[in-house]
Coordinates of C-alpha atoms in Angstrom, one line a residue:
Chain A
X1 CA 24.3 24.8 81.2
X2 CA 22.0 27.0 79.2
X3 CA 24.6 28.1 76.7
X4 CA 22.0 27.3 74.0
X5 CA 20.0 30.4 74.7
X6 CA 21.9 32.2 71.9
X7 CA 21.1 29.4 69.5
X8 CA 18.2 29.8 67.1
X9 CA 15.2 27.7 68.1
X10 CA 15.0 24.3 66.4
X11 CA 12.7 24.0 63.4
X12 CA 11.8 20.5 64.6
X13 CA 12.5 19.3 68.2
X14 CA 11.3 15.7 68.0
X15 CA 13.6 13.9 65.7
X16 CA 14.5 10.3 64.8
X17 CA 18.1 9.1 64.3
X18 CA 19.1 5.7 62.8
X19 CA 22.2 3.7 63.8
X20 CA 23.7 0.3 63.1
X21 CA 24.8 -2.2 65.7
X22 CA 28.4 -1.2 66.0
X23 CA 30.4 0.3 68.9
X24 CA 31.0 3.5 66.9
X25 CA 27.3 4.3 67.2
X26 CA 28.4 5.3 70.8
X27 CA 28.1 9.1 70.2
X28 CA 24.4 8.8 69.4
X29 CA 23.6 6.5 72.3
X30 CA 25.7 8.5 74.8
X31 CA 24.1 11.8 73.6
X32 CA 20.7 10.3 74.3
X33 CA 21.5 8.5 77.6
X34 CA 23.5 11.3 79.1
X35 CA 21.0 14.0 78.1
X36 CA 23.1 15.9 75.6
X37 CA 20.2 16.0 73.1
X38 CA 17.8 17.1 75.8
X39 CA 20.2 19.9 76.9
X40 CA 20.0 21.2 73.3
X41 CA 16.3 21.1 73.3
X42 CA 16.0 18.0 71.1
X43 CA 13.7 15.0 71.8
X44 CA 15.5 12.2 70.0
X45 CA 14.3 8.7 69.2
X46 CA 17.1 6.2 68.3
X47 CA 16.2 3.5 65.8
X48 CA 18.4 0.5 65.2
X49 CA 18.6 -0.6 61.5
X50 CA 19.7 -3.9 60.0
X51 CA 21.3 -2.7 56.8
X52 CA 23.1 0.4 55.5
X53 CA 20.8 0.3 52.5
X54 CA 17.7 0.6 54.8
X55 CA 19.4 3.4 56.8
X56 CA 20.1 5.3 53.7
X57 CA 16.6 4.7 52.2
X58 CA 14.8 5.8 55.3
X59 CA 17.0 8.9 55.5
X60 CA 16.1 9.7 51.9
X61 CA 12.4 9.2 52.4
X62 CA 12.4 11.2 55.6
X63 CA 11.6 8.4 58.0
X64 CA 14.8 9.3 59.7
X65 CA 16.0 12.8 60.3
X66 CA 19.7 11.9 60.5
X67 CA 21.8 8.8 60.7
X68 CA 25.1 7.2 61.7
X69 CA 26.6 6.7 58.2
X70 CA 29.7 5.1 56.6
X71 CA 32.0 7.9 55.7
X72 CA 32.0 7.3 51.9
X73 CA 28.2 7.0 51.7
X74 CA 27.3 10.7 51.3
X75 CA 29.4 10.8 48.0
X76 CA 28.4 7.4 46.8
X77 CA 24.6 7.9 47.5
X78 CA 24.9 11.3 45.7
X79 CA 26.3 9.4 42.7
X80 CA 23.5 6.9 42.9
X81 CA 25.9 4.0 43.1
X82 CA 24.2 0.8 44.1
X83 CA 21.0 2.2 45.2
X84 CA 18.8 5.3 45.2
X85 CA 20.4 8.5 44.1
X86 CA 20.1 11.2 46.8
X87 CA 22.0 14.2 47.9
X88 CA 23.4 13.5 51.3
X89 CA 25.8 15.6 53.3
X90 CA 27.7 15.6 56.5
X91 CA 28.9 18.5 58.8
X92 CA 30.3 16.2 61.5
X93 CA 32.5 13.2 61.5
X94 CA 31.5 10.8 64.4
X95 CA 34.7 8.7 64.7
X96 CA 38.1 7.8 63.4
X97 CA 39.4 4.2 63.1
X98 CA 37.8 1.2 64.8
X99 CA 38.1 -1.5 62.2
X100 CA 40.2 -4.7 62.3
X101 CA 41.3 -7.1 59.6
X102 CA 41.1 -10.8 60.7
X103 CA 42.0 -13.9 58.8
X104 CA 40.7 -17.4 59.5
X105 CA 43.0 -19.4 61.8
X106 CA 43.5 -22.0 59.1
X107 CA 44.7 -19.5 56.5
X108 CA 46.8 -17.6 59.1
X109 CA 48.7 -20.8 60.0
X110 CA 49.4 -21.4 56.3
X111 CA 50.9 -17.9 56.0
X112 CA 53.6 -18.9 58.5
X113 CA 53.4 -15.6 60.4
X114 CA 55.2 -15.1 63.7
X115 CA 53.1 -16.1 66.6
X116 CA 52.8 -13.7 69.5
X117 CA 53.4 -10.0 69.7
X118 CA 51.6 -7.3 67.8
X119 CA 51.0 -8.2 64.2
X120 CA 52.9 -6.5 61.4
X121 CA 50.3 -5.5 58.8
X122 CA 52.6 -5.3 55.9
X123 CA 54.4 -8.6 56.7
X124 CA 51.0 -10.3 56.8
X125 CA 49.9 -8.9 53.4
X126 CA 53.3 -10.0 51.9
X127 CA 52.8 -13.4 53.3
X128 CA 49.4 -13.6 51.7
X129 CA 51.0 -12.5 48.4
X130 CA 53.5 -15.3 48.6
X131 CA 50.8 -17.8 49.6
X132 CA 48.7 -16.8 46.5
X133 CA 51.9 -17.3 44.4
X134 CA 52.4 -20.8 45.9
X135 CA 48.7 -21.8 45.5
X136 CA 47.6 -20.4 42.1
X137 CA 44.4 -22.4 42.1
X138 CA 43.3 -21.2 45.5
X139 CA 40.5 -18.5 45.5
X140 CA 40.9 -16.5 48.7
X141 CA 37.6 -14.8 49.7
X142 CA 37.6 -11.8 52.0
X143 CA 34.5 -10.0 53.2
X144 CA 33.6 -6.4 54.2
X145 CA 30.2 -5.1 55.4
X146 CA 29.5 -2.7 52.6
X147 CA 31.1 -2.0 49.2
X148 CA 31.4 1.7 50.0
X149 CA 32.9 1.5 53.4
X150 CA 36.2 2.3 55.1
X151 CA 36.4 -1.4 55.6
X152 CA 36.6 -2.0 51.9
X153 CA 39.0 0.9 51.4
X154 CA 41.3 -0.4 54.1
X155 CA 41.2 -4.0 52.9
X156 CA 42.1 -2.9 49.4
X157 CA 44.9 -0.7 50.7
X158 CA 46.3 -3.6 52.7
X159 CA 46.2 -5.9 49.6
X160 CA 47.7 -3.3 47.3
X161 CA 50.5 -2.6 49.8
X162 CA 51.8 -6.2 49.0
X163 CA 51.1 -6.0 45.3
X164 CA 47.9 -8.0 45.5
X165 CA 45.3 -6.8 43.0
X166 CA 42.0 -6.5 45.1
X167 CA 39.9 -7.0 41.9
X168 CA 41.8 -9.9 40.4
X169 CA 43.9 -11.8 42.8
X170 CA 41.3 -12.3 45.6
X171 CA 37.6 -12.1 45.8
X172 CA 36.0 -9.5 48.0
X173 CA 32.3 -9.9 48.9
X174 CA 29.9 -8.2 51.2
X175 CA 28.3 -9.8 54.2
X176 CA 26.2 -8.5 57.1
X177 CA 28.5 -8.1 60.2
X178 CA 26.4 -10.6 62.2
X179 CA 27.3 -13.3 59.6
X180 CA 31.0 -12.7 59.6
X181 CA 32.1 -15.0 62.4
X182 CA 29.8 -17.8 61.3
X183 CA 31.0 -17.6 57.7
X184 CA 34.6 -17.6 58.9
X185 CA 34.0 -20.6 61.0
X186 CA 32.3 -22.5 58.2
X187 CA 35.2 -21.7 55.8
X188 CA 32.9 -19.7 53.4
X189 CA 35.3 -16.7 53.8
X190 CA 39.0 -16.6 54.6
X191 CA 39.0 -13.3 56.3
X192 CA 37.2 -10.0 56.9
X193 CA 37.6 -6.3 57.6
X194 CA 34.9 -5.1 59.9
X195 CA 34.1 -2.7 62.7
X196 CA 34.0 -3.8 66.3
X197 CA 32.9 -5.9 68.1
X198 CA 32.9 -8.5 65.4
X199 CA 36.7 -9.1 65.1
X200 CA 37.0 -9.3 68.9
X201 CA 34.2 -11.9 68.8
X202 CA 36.1 -14.0 66.1
X203 CA 39.2 -13.8 68.3
X204 CA 37.3 -14.8 71.4
X205 CA 35.8 -17.8 69.6
X206 CA 39.3 -18.8 68.5
X207 CA 38.3 -18.8 64.8
X208 CA 40.1 -15.7 63.6
X209 CA 43.4 -13.9 64.1
X210 CA 43.7 -10.1 63.7
X211 CA 46.5 -9.2 61.3
X212 CA 46.0 -5.5 61.2
X213 CA 43.8 -2.8 62.8
X214 CA 42.2 -0.2 60.5
X215 CA 44.6 2.3 62.1
X216 CA 47.6 0.2 61.0
X217 CA 46.4 0.5 57.4
X218 CA 45.3 4.1 57.3
X219 CA 46.1 6.1 60.5
X220 CA 43.1 8.0 61.7
X221 CA 40.8 7.4 58.8
X222 CA 37.3 8.9 58.9
X223 CA 35.0 6.1 59.9
X224 CA 31.4 7.2 60.5
X225 CA 29.7 10.5 59.9
X226 CA 26.4 12.2 60.8
X227 CA 24.5 12.1 57.6
X228 CA 21.4 14.1 56.6
X229 CA 19.9 14.9 53.2
X230 CA 20.7 18.2 51.6
X231 CA 16.9 19.0 51.6
X232 CA 16.6 18.2 55.3
X233 CA 19.6 20.4 56.2
X234 CA 18.0 23.4 54.3
X235 CA 14.7 23.0 56.0
X236 CA 16.2 22.4 59.5
X237 CA 19.5 24.4 59.8
X238 CA 19.0 25.1 63.6
X239 CA 17.9 21.6 64.5
X240 CA 21.0 20.3 62.5
X241 CA 23.2 22.7 64.4
X242 CA 21.8 21.6 67.8
X243 CA 22.2 18.0 66.7
X244 CA 25.9 18.5 65.9
X245 CA 26.5 20.3 69.2
X246 CA 24.9 17.6 71.2
X247 CA 26.9 14.9 69.4
X248 CA 30.1 16.9 69.8
X249 CA 29.5 17.0 73.6
X250 CA 29.0 13.2 73.5
X251 CA 32.2 12.7 71.5
X252 CA 34.1 14.8 74.0
X253 CA 32.7 12.6 76.8
X254 CA 33.9 9.6 74.8
X255 CA 37.5 10.9 74.7
X256 CA 38.6 8.1 76.9
X257 CA 35.7 5.6 77.0
X258 CA 35.5 2.7 79.4
X259 CA 33.3 0.5 81.3
X260 CA 30.4 2.9 81.7
X261 CA 30.1 3.5 78.0
X262 CA 30.3 -0.2 77.3
X263 CA 27.5 -0.9 79.9
X264 CA 25.2 1.7 78.2
X265 CA 25.9 0.3 74.7
X266 CA 25.4 -3.3 75.7
X267 CA 21.6 -2.7 76.5
X268 CA 19.2 -4.8 74.4
X269 CA 17.8 -1.8 72.6
X270 CA 21.3 -0.7 71.5
X271 CA 24.0 -3.3 70.7
X272 CA 22.6 -6.2 72.8
X273 CA 26.0 -7.7 73.3
X274 CA 28.0 -8.5 76.5
X275 CA 30.1 -5.7 78.0
X276 CA 33.3 -7.7 77.7
X277 CA 32.9 -8.0 73.9
X278 CA 32.3 -4.2 73.6
X279 CA 35.2 -3.1 75.8
X280 CA 38.3 -3.9 73.6
X281 CA 37.5 -1.4 70.9
X282 CA 36.4 1.3 73.4
X283 CA 39.4 1.1 75.7
X284 CA 41.9 0.0 73.0
X285 CA 42.9 -3.0 75.1
X286 CA 42.8 -5.2 72.1
X287 CA 43.5 -8.9 71.8
X288 CA 44.7 -10.0 68.3
X289 CA 44.8 -13.8 68.8
X290 CA 43.1 -16.2 71.2
X291 CA 45.2 -16.8 74.3
X292 CA 47.4 -13.8 73.8
X293 CA 47.5 -10.9 76.3
X294 CA 45.8 -7.7 75.1
X295 CA 47.9 -4.9 73.7
X296 CA 47.2 -1.2 74.4
X297 CA 46.2 0.6 71.2
X298 CA 45.4 4.1 72.3
X299 CA 44.0 5.2 68.9
X300 CA 42.2 2.0 68.0
X301 CA 39.0 4.1 67.9
X302 CA 38.9 7.8 68.3
X303 CA 35.8 9.9 69.0
X304 CA 37.2 13.2 70.1
X305 CA 41.0 14.0 69.9
X306 CA 42.8 14.9 66.7
X307 CA 39.8 17.0 65.6
X308 CA 37.9 13.8 65.0
X309 CA 34.7 15.6 64.3
X310 CA 36.1 17.7 61.4
X311 CA 34.9 16.5 58.0
X312 CA 38.0 16.9 55.9
X313 CA 37.4 17.3 52.2
X314 CA 40.7 15.6 51.4
X315 CA 39.3 12.5 53.2
X316 CA 36.2 12.7 51.1
X317 CA 38.2 13.0 47.9
X318 CA 40.2 9.8 48.8
X319 CA 37.1 7.9 49.8
X320 CA 35.4 9.0 46.6
X321 CA 38.4 7.9 44.5
X322 CA 38.5 4.5 46.2
X323 CA 34.7 4.1 45.7
X324 CA 35.0 4.9 42.0
X325 CA 37.9 2.4 41.7
X326 CA 35.6 -0.3 43.1
X327 CA 33.2 0.6 40.3
X328 CA 36.2 0.4 37.9
X329 CA 35.7 4.1 37.0
X330 CA 37.5 7.4 37.2
X331 CA 35.4 10.6 37.8
X332 CA 36.5 13.7 36.0
X333 CA 38.3 16.0 38.3
X334 CA 35.8 18.8 38.3
X335 CA 32.9 16.5 39.0
X336 CA 34.7 14.9 41.9
X337 CA 35.6 18.3 43.4
X338 CA 32.0 19.5 43.1
X339 CA 30.6 16.4 44.6
X340 CA 32.9 16.6 47.6
X341 CA 32.2 20.3 48.0
X342 CA 28.5 19.4 48.4
X343 CA 28.8 16.3 50.5
X344 CA 31.5 17.2 53.1
X345 CA 30.7 20.5 54.8
X346 CA 33.6 21.7 57.1
X347 CA 31.8 25.1 57.4
X348 CA 29.0 23.4 59.3
X349 CA 31.6 22.0 61.7
X350 CA 33.1 25.4 62.2
X351 CA 29.7 26.9 62.9
X352 CA 29.3 24.4 65.8
X353 CA 32.8 24.8 67.0
X354 CA 32.3 28.6 67.0
X355 CA 29.3 28.2 69.3
X356 CA 31.4 26.1 71.7
X357 CA 34.3 28.4 71.5
X358 CA 36.7 25.6 70.6
X359 CA 39.5 25.9 68.0
X360 CA 39.2 24.0 64.7
X361 CA 41.1 23.8 61.4
X362 CA 40.8 26.8 59.1
X363 CA 41.6 24.8 56.0
X364 CA 39.3 22.2 54.3
X365 CA 42.0 19.8 53.1
X366 CA 45.1 18.3 54.5
X367 CA 47.8 16.1 53.0
X368 CA 47.8 12.5 54.3
X369 CA 50.7 10.1 54.6
X370 CA 53.0 12.8 56.1
X371 CA 53.1 12.3 59.9
X372 CA 54.1 9.3 62.0
X373 CA 52.8 10.8 65.2
X374 CA 50.4 13.5 66.4
X375 CA 51.3 16.9 65.2
X376 CA 50.2 20.5 65.5
X377 CA 48.4 22.0 62.5
X378 CA 48.1 25.3 64.3
X379 CA 48.7 26.3 67.9
X380 CA 46.0 24.4 69.9
X381 CA 45.0 22.2 67.0
X382 CA 46.5 18.7 67.3
X383 CA 46.0 16.2 64.5
X384 CA 46.8 12.5 64.6
X385 CA 49.3 10.5 62.6
X386 CA 48.2 10.0 59.0
X387 CA 50.3 7.2 57.5
X388 CA 48.8 5.0 54.8
X389 CA 50.2 1.5 54.4
X390 CA 52.1 0.8 51.2
X391 CA 51.7 4.4 49.9
X392 CA 54.9 6.1 49.0
X393 CA 55.8 8.9 51.3
X394 CA 56.8 12.0 49.4
Chain B
X1 CA -5.4 -11.7 30.5
X2 CA -1.9 -12.4 29.3
X3 CA 0.7 -13.2 32.0
X4 CA 1.8 -9.8 33.2
X5 CA 5.5 -10.9 33.7
X6 CA 5.5 -10.9 29.9
X7 CA 6.1 -7.1 29.9
X8 CA 9.9 -6.7 30.0
X9 CA 10.5 -10.4 29.5
X10 CA 8.8 -10.2 26.1
X11 CA 11.9 -8.4 24.9
X12 CA 13.9 -11.5 25.3
X13 CA 11.1 -13.8 24.5
X14 CA 11.3 -15.7 27.8
X15 CA 9.9 -15.2 31.3
X16 CA 12.0 -13.1 33.7
X17 CA 13.9 -15.4 36.1
X18 CA 13.3 -14.4 39.7
X19 CA 15.2 -15.5 42.8
X20 CA 13.4 -15.1 46.1
X21 CA 15.2 -14.6 49.4
X22 CA 13.0 -15.0 52.4
X23 CA 13.6 -16.5 55.9
X24 CA 9.9 -17.2 56.4
X25 CA 8.9 -20.4 54.6
X26 CA 5.2 -19.7 54.8
X27 CA 5.5 -16.2 53.3
X28 CA 7.9 -17.5 50.7
X29 CA 5.3 -20.0 49.4
X30 CA 2.7 -17.2 49.1
X31 CA 5.1 -14.9 47.3
X32 CA 6.3 -17.6 45.0
X33 CA 2.8 -18.5 43.9
X34 CA 2.1 -14.8 43.3
X35 CA 5.2 -14.6 41.1
X36 CA 4.4 -17.7 39.0
X37 CA 0.8 -16.3 38.6
X38 CA 2.3 -13.0 37.3
X39 CA 4.2 -14.9 34.6
X40 CA 7.7 -14.9 36.2
X41 CA 9.9 -17.9 36.5
X42 CA 11.0 -18.5 40.1
X43 CA 14.4 -20.1 39.7
X44 CA 15.3 -20.4 43.4
X45 CA 13.8 -19.8 46.8
X46 CA 16.3 -19.5 49.7
X47 CA 16.3 -18.2 53.3
X48 CA 18.8 -15.4 54.0
X49 CA 22.1 -17.2 54.6
X50 CA 25.8 -16.7 54.2
X51 CA 25.8 -18.8 51.0
X52 CA 23.5 -16.3 49.3
X53 CA 26.1 -14.7 47.0
X54 CA 27.2 -18.1 45.7
X55 CA 23.6 -19.2 45.0
X56 CA 23.1 -16.0 43.0
X57 CA 26.2 -16.7 40.9
X58 CA 25.0 -20.2 40.3
X59 CA 21.4 -19.6 39.2
X60 CA 22.0 -16.1 37.6
X61 CA 18.5 -14.7 38.1
X62 CA 17.3 -11.6 36.2
X63 CA 16.0 -10.1 39.4
X64 CA 16.3 -10.8 43.1
X65 CA 13.3 -10.3 45.3
X66 CA 13.9 -9.9 49.1
X67 CA 12.4 -8.9 52.3
X68 CA 12.9 -5.2 53.2
X69 CA 14.1 -5.7 56.8
X70 CA 16.7 -8.3 55.9
X71 CA 20.4 -7.7 56.8
X72 CA 21.2 -9.2 53.5
X73 CA 20.2 -6.0 51.7
X74 CA 23.7 -4.6 51.7
X75 CA 25.0 -7.9 50.2
X76 CA 22.5 -7.8 47.4
X77 CA 23.3 -4.1 46.7
X78 CA 26.9 -5.0 46.4
X79 CA 26.0 -7.2 43.4
X80 CA 25.1 -4.1 41.5
X81 CA 28.4 -2.4 42.5
X82 CA 31.3 -4.8 42.7
X83 CA 32.9 -5.4 39.3
X84 CA 33.4 -9.2 39.3
X85 CA 29.8 -10.0 40.2
X86 CA 27.1 -10.1 37.5
X87 CA 25.1 -7.0 38.1
X88 CA 21.6 -8.0 39.3
X89 CA 18.7 -5.8 40.1
X90 CA 17.2 -6.3 43.5
X91 CA 13.7 -5.6 44.6
X92 CA 12.4 -5.4 48.2
X93 CA 9.1 -6.5 49.5
X94 CA 7.6 -6.1 52.9
X95 CA 4.6 -7.6 54.7
X96 CA 4.3 -5.5 57.9
X97 CA 5.9 -2.3 56.5
X98 CA 4.4 1.0 57.2
X99 CA 2.3 1.8 54.1
X100 CA 3.3 5.5 54.2
X101 CA 6.9 4.6 54.2
X102 CA 6.4 2.3 51.2
X103 CA 4.5 4.9 49.3
X104 CA 7.2 7.6 49.9
X105 CA 9.9 5.1 49.1
X106 CA 8.4 4.2 45.8
X107 CA 8.0 7.9 44.9
X108 CA 11.6 8.5 45.9
X109 CA 12.6 5.8 43.4
X110 CA 13.4 3.1 45.9
X111 CA 12.0 -0.1 44.6
X112 CA 9.8 -1.5 47.3
X113 CA 6.7 -3.6 47.1
X114 CA 4.0 -3.9 49.7
X115 CA 3.1 -7.6 49.8
X116 CA 0.0 -7.1 51.9
X117 CA -3.0 -8.2 49.8
X118 CA -1.2 -10.2 47.2
X119 CA -2.2 -9.1 43.7
X120 CA -0.1 -10.5 40.8
X121 CA -1.1 -7.5 38.7
X122 CA 0.8 -5.2 41.1
X123 CA 4.0 -7.2 40.9
X124 CA 4.9 -6.5 37.3
X125 CA 5.0 -2.7 37.4
X126 CA 7.2 -2.8 40.5
X127 CA 9.6 -5.2 39.0
X128 CA 9.6 -3.1 35.9
X129 CA 10.5 -0.1 38.0
X130 CA 13.4 -2.0 39.7
X131 CA 14.8 -3.1 36.4
X132 CA 14.5 0.4 34.8
X133 CA 16.2 2.0 37.9
X134 CA 18.9 -0.7 37.6
X135 CA 19.4 0.1 33.9
X136 CA 19.8 3.8 34.7
X137 CA 22.6 3.0 37.1
X138 CA 24.3 0.7 34.6
X139 CA 24.1 3.6 32.1
X140 CA 25.8 5.8 34.6
X141 CA 28.6 3.2 34.9
X142 CA 29.0 3.1 31.1
X143 CA 29.0 6.8 31.0
X144 CA 31.8 7.0 33.5
X145 CA 33.7 4.3 31.7
X146 CA 33.6 6.1 28.4
X147 CA 34.8 9.3 30.1
X148 CA 37.8 7.4 31.5
X149 CA 38.6 6.0 28.1
X150 CA 38.4 9.4 26.5
X151 CA 40.7 10.9 29.1
X152 CA 43.2 8.1 28.6
X153 CA 43.1 8.5 24.8
X154 CA 43.6 12.2 25.1
X155 CA 46.6 11.6 27.3
X156 CA 48.1 9.2 24.7
X157 CA 47.7 11.7 21.9
X158 CA 49.3 14.5 24.0
X159 CA 52.2 12.3 24.9
X160 CA 52.7 11.3 21.2
X161 CA 52.6 14.9 20.1
X162 CA 55.2 15.8 22.7
X163 CA 57.5 13.1 21.5
X164 CA 57.1 14.1 17.9
X165 CA 57.8 17.7 18.7
X166 CA 61.0 16.8 20.5
X167 CA 62.2 14.3 17.9
X168 CA 61.4 16.4 14.8
X169 CA 62.0 19.7 16.4
X170 CA 58.5 20.9 15.3
X171 CA 55.7 22.9 16.9
X172 CA 52.5 21.5 18.4
X173 CA 50.3 22.3 15.5
X174 CA 52.6 20.6 13.1
X175 CA 52.9 17.6 15.4
X176 CA 49.2 17.3 15.5
X177 CA 48.9 17.5 11.7
X178 CA 51.6 14.8 11.3
X179 CA 49.7 12.5 13.7
X180 CA 46.4 13.1 11.9
X181 CA 48.1 12.4 8.6
X182 CA 49.7 9.1 9.9
X183 CA 46.2 8.1 11.2
X184 CA 44.6 8.8 7.8
X185 CA 47.3 7.0 5.9
X186 CA 47.1 4.0 8.1
X187 CA 43.3 4.2 8.3
X188 CA 43.5 4.0 12.1
X189 CA 42.0 6.0 14.9
X190 CA 44.2 8.8 16.4
X191 CA 44.8 7.1 19.8
X192 CA 45.9 3.9 18.0
X193 CA 48.5 5.8 15.9
X194 CA 49.5 7.7 19.0
X195 CA 50.3 4.5 20.8
X196 CA 52.4 3.2 17.8
X197 CA 54.3 6.5 17.7
X198 CA 54.9 6.4 21.4
X199 CA 56.2 2.8 21.2
X200 CA 58.4 3.5 18.2
X201 CA 59.9 6.8 19.3
X202 CA 60.5 5.9 22.9
X203 CA 62.3 2.7 21.7
X204 CA 64.5 4.8 19.4
X205 CA 65.2 7.1 22.3
X206 CA 66.4 4.2 24.4
X207 CA 68.7 3.0 21.6
X208 CA 70.4 6.3 21.3
X209 CA 71.4 6.3 25.0

């Protein structure tokens, strides 16, 4: 397939991409292993990083050309919240969903939730609310992997759905994903909201019970994006376009991922974890509690369908608002709009979609919390359900 | 030569309290010596561990120094973000890091310190940069906070004016004058008076129903 003859030549062909040790780095790894980057004339080196802070800093400095980033990070880095201030942007979302909220087995038993069957996210949050009322002296500590992550956003949504104040009634801390299971087992934390495979690992070890998937809390939330600096994008528009096209091809291949993708991801240079731990989130055959049969969650993690690659500005606005709420702040409306305009670039997605001849949304924003099931935005453009737990439906 | 750590610490009249996070005990000893020599007080040295956050809350350091390639970096950054923690500046160091990267990182405003040939004289400027950068961020937070307060106050005033207009059947300008007069008479700020007006008038409104 030499469809790329019409494409402008890349300004830079040898590039370095950073990723974190999570199953949703799959588009980068598959694009490399299955030759999608090469087909677009790019010679890509993948580098595994140990922290989002490092990933962001190396991107800012230019050690990395592009990176697998948490969806709120382009806005929060542009604000300079927590670390270096740098203008980051995305023209391609890499995945939707993929997180799970697990509670320690000990806490779960005290909540008196029904055993067996798929968990009811709202019932679990309400049970926690009652428990906090019964045990006023008990400080419940919950962990996420980064302050400005969908994990934090979903955890806070889940708590608020039951009237729990995420800033006052519980304590939310940040821990590296690798430390989650250990901290849960030691009783340092009472639960966590994290990307896969870490919840599956807690379930396999019998120390945690999944009470909600990220999807249950916010249907089809934007999870990771392809992040670059604004300056890099201006210097390398053609390389950036090729990068998006190669990753879109990988995401299409990941429409229905299975054993083969898990085998590739499990390699020592990538996730370095057993295939059986990686499979649940890829296939959606997810086990919520030790000893229970897996349930089929078709949309547990989405790489391709529902226009998963489209960077919705309405998503960016919500992520920004939640990030500012964590800082205890409200951004003036005009500032928030301008920031989102710079950081989330749907026109870059449309440029790539145009080259591939595939349909994509003509609008930059959509209203969430309107649809219980997949729906047609326009003929040929199917979007996923978009419910948000505990948020009033208009 | 006076102890270099006296720079920023001189403001408070005491040495800056540093917490060191390092999973290599040999390196930690070296770095700790260097910090003492530079005039800093090293309050705690711990390996990266899950109990890190709790240790920070307990010993309340002025600055945390940690290895660049530690997965705990995100944890430490969250300290500067999340409300209920005590905001603490964090500084990274590296032993094997690529010198070019470090140079670029420093010029991009990322506080990093190359701990190759240990020289206490180099420690202070880097810690000063980290603290200055941290203060800039804190200032941004305060700025955002005051914006929010202003917005809330403006909303209160608008609501009070609206109620006055409806109750007294007067125009917006007159409602504004009335509110200003009330504030001057009571020697209170406009938003405070607006709040009182809102409480009083909406209470009256309920009684009428």
